[in-house]
Amino acid sequence: MKHIKTFYSEEMETRHGKVIIEGPVPPEQLEKYTFHDDLIAFRPPVQQHKALIEIAKLDEGRIIIIRNHNIVVGYVTYLYPDPLERWSEDKIDNMIELGAIEVIPSYRGCGVGKKLLKVSFMGDEMEDYLVITTEYYWHWDLKGTGLNVWEYRKMMERLMEFVGFTYYATDDPEITSHPANCLMARVGKRVQNDTLERFDRLRFKNRFMY
């Protein structure tokens, strides 16, 4: 399929001044920005910056960012599922994964996360996609937020539900390894039944167990 990337940008006032939420950001533009030192959820900021530039170069890769001037303080990534995960076993052209979402601690709690997701789905082309996200408790900043796993899970559910994600059951062993982990997905308006049937087969590979 042809991956259309319609750029959108919105401004938002925060307690730290005005920020810009924009994307999908092309790799050459992303290279001009600096990643904030507190973007450490997945890897050190410099390495994460390089990783996001590589994602932005992919045909399907989409990077939406929050920036204060030229400093990136948050981002969300979309790309095809990791080749090592179950979700890539069937190469569904129009199924992409929300791979990571991160906002530095000082910008949390003021609605920038919701705005980040809102801008992500402004493009009409997103109605052609089945977008999945796998929530694993070991990626959550429990210490920084002071929340327990269930409170954090509820917070993530509310955030994702804001743009139309819903919970989906699965027998994927990584997700079922802890009851707080979960699979969510957003089904675009133009997603066909064939895509959903293939997704269902990925969700349950051990039906004989039920």
GROMACS .gro file of C-alpha atoms in nm:
model
  210
    1MET     CA    1   0.000   0.000   0.000
    2LYS     CA    2   0.102   0.361  -0.043
    3HIS     CA    3   0.176   0.522   0.292
    4ILE     CA    4   0.052   0.881   0.286
    5LYS     CA    5   0.200   1.118   0.544
    6THR     CA    6  -0.001   1.437   0.580
    7PHE     CA    7   0.180   1.683   0.806
    8TYR     CA    8  -0.015   1.855   1.085
    9SER     CA    9   0.095   2.103   1.352
   10GLU     CA   10  -0.074   2.252   1.657
   11GLU     CA   11   0.043   2.492   1.926
   12MET     CA   12  -0.034   2.449   2.293
   13GLU     CA   13   0.035   2.659   2.600
   14THR     CA   14   0.191   2.475   2.894
   15ARG     CA   15   0.338   2.581   3.228
   16HIS     CA   16   0.676   2.576   3.051
   17GLY     CA   17   0.562   2.800   2.769
   18LYS     CA   18   0.431   2.728   2.423
   19VAL     CA   19   0.500   2.391   2.263
   20ILE     CA   20   0.441   2.267   1.911
   21ILE     CA   21   0.295   1.925   1.844
   22GLU     CA   22   0.365   1.819   1.487
   23GLY     CA   23   0.411   1.534   1.247
   24PRO     CA   24   0.468   1.306   1.080
   25VAL     CA   25   0.812   1.469   1.093
   26PRO     CA   26   1.047   1.382   0.804
   27PRO     CA   27   1.392   1.246   0.899
   28GLU     CA   28   1.582   1.549   0.768
   29GLN     CA   29   1.377   1.777   0.995
   30LEU     CA   30   1.406   1.544   1.293
   31GLU     CA   31   1.785   1.558   1.261
   32LYS     CA   32   1.776   1.933   1.330
   33TYR     CA   33   1.617   1.892   1.672
   34THR     CA   34   1.773   1.795   2.007
   35PHE     CA   35   1.622   1.532   2.235
   36HIS     CA   36   1.569   1.637   2.597
   37ASP     CA   37   1.795   1.465   2.851
   38ASP     CA   38   1.492   1.322   3.032
   39LEU     CA   39   1.377   1.112   2.734
   40ILE     CA   40   1.523   0.794   2.879
   41ALA     CA   41   1.232   0.547   2.894
   42PHE     CA   42   1.364   0.319   2.619
   43ARG     CA   43   1.731   0.414   2.565
   44PRO     CA   44   1.959   0.717   2.617
   45PRO     CA   45   1.831   1.034   2.439
   46VAL     CA   46   2.103   1.046   2.172
   47GLN     CA   47   2.042   0.682   2.078
   48GLN     CA   48   1.665   0.729   2.083
   49HIS     CA   49   1.700   1.034   1.858
   50LYS     CA   50   1.892   0.822   1.604
   51ALA     CA   51   1.637   0.541   1.631
   52LEU     CA   52   1.348   0.777   1.558
   53ILE     CA   53   1.527   0.924   1.256
   54GLU     CA   54   1.560   0.569   1.119
   55ILE     CA   55   1.189   0.504   1.180
   56ALA     CA   56   1.100   0.828   1.001
   57LYS     CA   57   1.292   0.702   0.697
   58LEU     CA   58   1.071   0.393   0.669
   59ASP     CA   59   0.789   0.398   0.414
   60GLU     CA   60   0.533   0.334   0.687
   61GLY     CA   61   0.721   0.508   0.970
   62ARG     CA   62   0.547   0.801   1.139
   63ILE     CA   63   0.700   1.018   1.414
   64ILE     CA   64   0.489   1.280   1.591
   65ILE     CA   65   0.674   1.507   1.835
   66ILE     CA   66   0.622   1.771   2.102
   67ARG     CA   67   0.891   2.038   2.096
   68ASN     CA   68   0.973   2.351   2.288
   69HIS     CA   69   1.163   2.553   2.028
   70ASN     CA   70   1.412   2.294   1.897
   71ILE     CA   71   1.407   2.066   2.203
   72VAL     CA   72   1.194   1.752   2.166
   73VAL     CA   73   1.015   1.680   2.497
   74GLY     CA   74   0.784   1.403   2.379
   75TYR     CA   75   0.709   1.178   2.086
   76VAL     CA   76   0.505   0.887   1.958
   77THR     CA   77   0.615   0.636   1.694
   78TYR     CA   78   0.422   0.427   1.440
   79LEU     CA   79   0.571   0.154   1.225
   80TYR     CA   80   0.523  -0.209   1.127
   81PRO     CA   81   0.543  -0.451   1.422
   82ASP     CA   82   0.884  -0.578   1.532
   83PRO     CA   83   0.992  -0.882   1.325
   84LEU     CA   84   1.055  -1.071   1.650
   85GLU     CA   85   0.696  -1.028   1.770
   86ARG     CA   86   0.388  -1.233   1.686
   87TRP     CA   87   0.220  -0.934   1.521
   88SER     CA   88   0.462  -0.944   1.227
   89GLU     CA   89   0.406  -1.311   1.145
   90ASP     CA   90   0.134  -1.211   0.899
   91LYS     CA   91   0.253  -0.913   0.694
   92ILE     CA   92  -0.068  -0.710   0.702
   93ASP     CA   93   0.000  -0.406   0.482
   94ASN     CA   94  -0.230  -0.170   0.668
   95MET     CA   95  -0.157  -0.282   1.026
   96ILE     CA   96   0.098  -0.063   1.204
   97GLU     CA   97   0.196  -0.043   1.568
   98LEU     CA   98   0.213   0.248   1.806
   99GLY     CA   99   0.559   0.142   1.911
  100ALA     CA  100   0.648   0.396   2.177
  101ILE     CA  101   0.505   0.703   2.343
  102GLU     CA  102   0.707   0.914   2.584
  103VAL     CA  103   0.672   1.258   2.745
  104ILE     CA  104   0.934   1.393   2.986
  105PRO     CA  105   0.815   1.410   3.351
  106SER     CA  106   0.795   1.790   3.373
  107TYR     CA  107   0.544   1.804   3.087
  108ARG     CA  108   0.312   1.530   3.211
  109GLY     CA  109  -0.031   1.600   3.352
  110CYS     CA  110  -0.114   1.897   3.129
  111GLY     CA  111  -0.275   1.719   2.836
  112VAL     CA  112   0.020   1.706   2.596
  113GLY     CA  113  -0.004   1.327   2.568
  114LYS     CA  114  -0.363   1.350   2.446
  115LYS     CA  115  -0.268   1.628   2.206
  116LEU     CA  116   0.017   1.411   2.073
  117LEU     CA  117  -0.229   1.133   1.991
  118LYS     CA  118  -0.486   1.375   1.853
  119VAL     CA  119  -0.235   1.514   1.602
  120SER     CA  120  -0.131   1.156   1.515
  121PHE     CA  121  -0.477   1.077   1.386
  122MET     CA  122  -0.566   1.405   1.216
  123GLY     CA  123  -0.474   1.272   0.872
  124ASP     CA  124  -0.761   1.105   0.686
  125GLU     CA  125  -0.516   0.836   0.574
  126MET     CA  126  -0.521   0.698   0.929
  127GLU     CA  127  -0.871   0.562   0.859
  128ASP     CA  128  -0.705   0.307   0.628
  129TYR     CA  129  -0.501   0.159   0.914
  130LEU     CA  130  -0.551  -0.091   1.189
  131VAL     CA  131  -0.322   0.051   1.457
  132ILE     CA  132  -0.225  -0.174   1.746
  133THR     CA  133  -0.041  -0.103   2.068
  134THR     CA  134   0.098  -0.350   2.320
  135GLU     CA  135   0.117  -0.217   2.674
  136TYR     CA  136   0.381  -0.381   2.894
  137TYR     CA  137   0.409  -0.279   3.258
  138TRP     CA  138   0.791  -0.299   3.252
  139HIS     CA  139   0.798   0.004   3.020
  140TRP     CA  140   0.593   0.217   3.258
  141ASP     CA  141   0.743   0.487   3.479
  142LEU     CA  142   0.591   0.363   3.803
  143LYS     CA  143   0.859   0.523   4.018
  144GLY     CA  144   0.838   0.864   3.853
  145THR     CA  145   0.457   0.880   3.863
  146GLY     CA  146   0.403   0.715   4.200
  147LEU     CA  147   0.129   0.500   4.047
  148ASN     CA  148   0.092   0.127   4.093
  149VAL     CA  149   0.059  -0.100   3.787
  150TRP     CA  150  -0.320  -0.093   3.788
  151GLU     CA  151  -0.341   0.285   3.818
  152TYR     CA  152  -0.088   0.322   3.537
  153ARG     CA  153  -0.276   0.070   3.323
  154LYS     CA  154  -0.599   0.266   3.372
  155MET     CA  155  -0.420   0.591   3.282
  156MET     CA  156  -0.285   0.435   2.960
  157GLU     CA  157  -0.627   0.296   2.872
  158ARG     CA  158  -0.789   0.638   2.911
  159LEU     CA  159  -0.515   0.798   2.701
  160MET     CA  160  -0.556   0.548   2.417
  161GLU     CA  161  -0.936   0.550   2.433
  162PHE     CA  162  -0.921   0.926   2.368
  163VAL     CA  163  -0.841   0.855   2.002
  164GLY     CA  164  -1.050   0.539   1.960
  165PHE     CA  165  -0.831   0.252   2.082
  166THR     CA  166  -1.016  -0.034   2.251
  167TYR     CA  167  -0.905  -0.341   2.445
  168TYR     CA  168  -0.858  -0.673   2.260
  169ALA     CA  169  -0.806  -1.012   2.422
  170THR     CA  170  -0.514  -1.228   2.309
  171ASP     CA  171  -0.320  -1.540   2.405
  172ASP     CA  172   0.016  -1.380   2.318
  173PRO     CA  173   0.253  -1.508   2.591
  174GLU     CA  174   0.431  -1.175   2.638
  175ILE     CA  175   0.102  -1.001   2.711
  176THR     CA  176  -0.043  -1.282   2.922
  177SER     CA  177   0.279  -1.301   3.128
  178HIS     CA  178   0.138  -1.028   3.355
  179PRO     CA  179  -0.229  -0.933   3.410
  180ALA     CA  180  -0.155  -0.561   3.377
  181ASN     CA  181  -0.023  -0.601   3.023
  182CYS     CA  182  -0.276  -0.554   2.743
  183LEU     CA  183  -0.335  -0.528   2.370
  184MET     CA  184  -0.533  -0.233   2.232
  185ALA     CA  185  -0.619  -0.141   1.875
  186ARG     CA  186  -0.779   0.137   1.674
  187VAL     CA  187  -0.971   0.023   1.366
  188GLY     CA  188  -0.985   0.288   1.094
  189LYS     CA  189  -1.320   0.352   0.925
  190ARG     CA  190  -1.204   0.202   0.594
  191VAL     CA  191  -1.038  -0.112   0.737
  192GLN     CA  192  -1.184  -0.420   0.566
  193ASN     CA  193  -1.307  -0.739   0.733
  194ASP     CA  194  -1.021  -0.937   0.579
  195THR     CA  195  -0.771  -0.731   0.780
  196LEU     CA  196  -0.969  -0.789   1.101
  197GLU     CA  197  -0.991  -1.163   1.038
  198ARG     CA  198  -0.613  -1.184   0.988
  199PHE     CA  199  -0.566  -0.980   1.308
  200ASP     CA  200  -0.794  -1.221   1.494
  201ARG     CA  201  -0.580  -1.515   1.381
  202LEU     CA  202  -0.272  -1.338   1.517
  203ARG     CA  203  -0.444  -1.262   1.846
  204PHE     CA  204  -0.530  -1.626   1.913
  205LYS     CA  205  -0.281  -1.887   1.800
  206ASN     CA  206  -0.369  -2.144   2.067
  207ARG     CA  207  -0.745  -2.167   2.031
  208PHE     CA  208  -0.741  -2.533   2.135
  209MET     CA  209  -0.656  -2.413   2.486
  210TYR     CA  210  -0.993  -2.236   2.528
   0.00000   0.00000   0.00000
